[in-house]
Short mmCIF file of C-alpha atoms in Angstrom, two decimals:
data_model
loop_
_atom_site.label_atom_id
_atom_site.label_comp_id
_atom_site.label_asym_id
_atom_site.label_seq_id
_atom_site.Cartn_x
_atom_site.Cartn_y
_atom_site.Cartn_z
CA MET B 416 5.72 -3.98 16.34
CA GLU B 417 4.26 -0.68 15.19
CA GLN B 418 1.23 -0.23 12.95
CA PHE B 419 0.97 2.21 10.04
CA VAL B 420 -1.53 3.25 7.40
CA ILE B 421 -0.12 3.87 3.93
CA THR B 422 -2.16 6.01 1.55
CA ALA B 423 -0.73 6.14 -1.95
CA VAL B 424 -2.13 8.14 -4.86
CA ASP B 425 -1.31 7.00 -8.39
CA HIS B 426 0.58 9.17 -10.87
CA PRO B 427 -1.90 11.34 -12.80
CA ASP B 428 -0.38 10.63 -16.24
CA ASP B 429 -2.14 8.54 -18.89
CA GLY B 430 0.24 5.59 -18.48
CA ALA B 431 -0.33 5.08 -14.74
CA GLN B 432 -3.24 2.66 -15.13
CA GLU B 433 -1.29 0.49 -17.58
CA ARG B 434 1.72 0.47 -15.23
CA ARG B 435 -0.57 -0.50 -12.33
CA VAL B 436 -1.94 -3.48 -14.28
CA ARG B 437 1.55 -4.55 -15.38
CA MET B 438 3.11 -4.22 -11.89
CA ARG B 439 0.17 -5.65 -9.92
CA PRO B 440 1.29 -9.33 -9.91
CA ALA B 441 4.74 -8.41 -8.56
CA HIS B 442 3.20 -5.98 -6.03
CA LEU B 443 0.77 -8.63 -4.71
CA ALA B 444 3.44 -11.36 -4.66
CA ARG B 445 5.67 -9.12 -2.58
CA LEU B 446 2.84 -8.51 -0.11
CA GLN B 447 2.20 -12.27 0.14
CA ASP B 448 5.89 -12.98 0.86
CA LEU B 449 6.34 -10.14 3.32
CA SER B 450 8.87 -11.21 5.95
CA ALA B 451 9.85 -7.79 7.34
CA GLY B 452 6.32 -7.07 8.58
CA ARG B 453 2.67 -7.97 8.17
CA VAL B 454 -0.25 -6.62 6.11
CA LEU B 455 -3.37 -6.10 8.22
CA SER B 456 -5.54 -5.01 5.28
CA GLY B 457 -5.16 -3.35 1.93
CA GLY B 458 -6.79 -2.52 -1.35
CA ALA B 459 -7.31 -0.05 -4.14
CA ILE B 460 -8.76 3.42 -3.71
CA LEU B 461 -11.32 3.85 -6.49
CA GLY B 462 -12.06 6.93 -8.57
CA PRO B 463 -15.47 8.12 -9.80
CA ARG B 464 -15.47 5.60 -12.67
CA GLY B 465 -14.65 2.68 -10.36
CA THR B 466 -11.05 2.36 -11.54
CA PRO B 467 -8.09 2.38 -9.14
CA ILE B 468 -6.53 5.78 -8.46
CA GLY B 469 -4.42 4.74 -5.49
CA SER B 470 -4.00 2.26 -2.66
CA SER B 471 -4.45 1.98 1.07
CA LEU B 472 -2.53 -0.47 3.26
CA HIS B 473 -2.64 -1.09 6.98
CA VAL B 474 0.65 -2.72 7.96
CA GLU B 475 2.72 -3.74 10.95
CA PHE B 476 6.53 -3.40 11.04
CA ALA B 477 9.21 -3.32 13.73
CA ASP B 478 9.61 0.43 13.17
CA ARG B 479 9.21 3.21 10.61
CA ALA B 480 12.73 2.78 9.23
CA THR B 481 12.04 -0.89 8.41
CA LEU B 482 8.78 0.07 6.72
CA ASP B 483 10.45 2.85 4.70
CA ALA B 484 13.18 0.47 3.49
CA TRP B 485 10.58 -2.12 2.47
CA LEU B 486 8.37 0.48 0.79
CA ALA B 487 11.23 1.92 -1.28
CA ASP B 488 11.50 -1.40 -3.14
CA ASP B 489 7.78 -1.96 -3.73
CA PRO B 490 6.97 -2.52 -7.43
CA TYR B 491 4.37 0.26 -7.33
CA VAL B 492 7.05 2.70 -6.12
CA VAL B 493 9.84 1.46 -8.39
CA GLY B 494 7.46 1.14 -11.36
CA ARG B 495 6.10 4.69 -10.94
CA VAL B 496 2.52 3.63 -10.21
CA TRP B 497 2.35 5.55 -6.94
CA ASP B 498 3.03 9.28 -7.07
CA ASP B 499 2.29 10.54 -3.57
CA VAL B 500 2.80 8.12 -0.67
CA GLU B 501 1.82 9.12 2.85
CA VAL B 502 2.62 6.98 5.91
CA ARG B 503 1.06 7.62 9.30
CA PRO B 504 1.03 5.77 12.62
CA PHE B 505 -2.08 3.61 12.99
CA ARG B 506 -3.78 1.69 15.79
CA GLN B 507 -6.07 -1.11 14.73
CA ALA B 508 -9.24 -1.17 16.81
CA MET B 509 -10.87 -4.18 15.17
CA SER B 510 -10.33 -6.59 12.32
CA ASN B 511 -13.86 -7.92 11.93
CA PRO B 512 -17.15 -5.98 12.22
CA SER B 513 -18.53 -8.75 14.44
CA GLU B 514 -16.01 -7.62 17.09
CA LEU B 515 -17.96 -4.38 17.69
#
């Protein structure tokens, strides 16, 4: 299994926040039922007003091709919530601050 960090920035248009709210249940359900890989951590990237402007996910998949195929069907991708999605290799050093 390979680990990756996904950084996704939301579309800048006025409808992006509404699409995010509408697509969120399907996005989270898909993460809960993930069979192709595993989510290590994830959450919203917040803007200056405390509202989501993007997302960050740390995930584990068999390879990049499997991740790309899974990502292409994510509700935030299909529903035009995410505009710019960047995927990079990642190596998790810890999962709990008490492990330092």
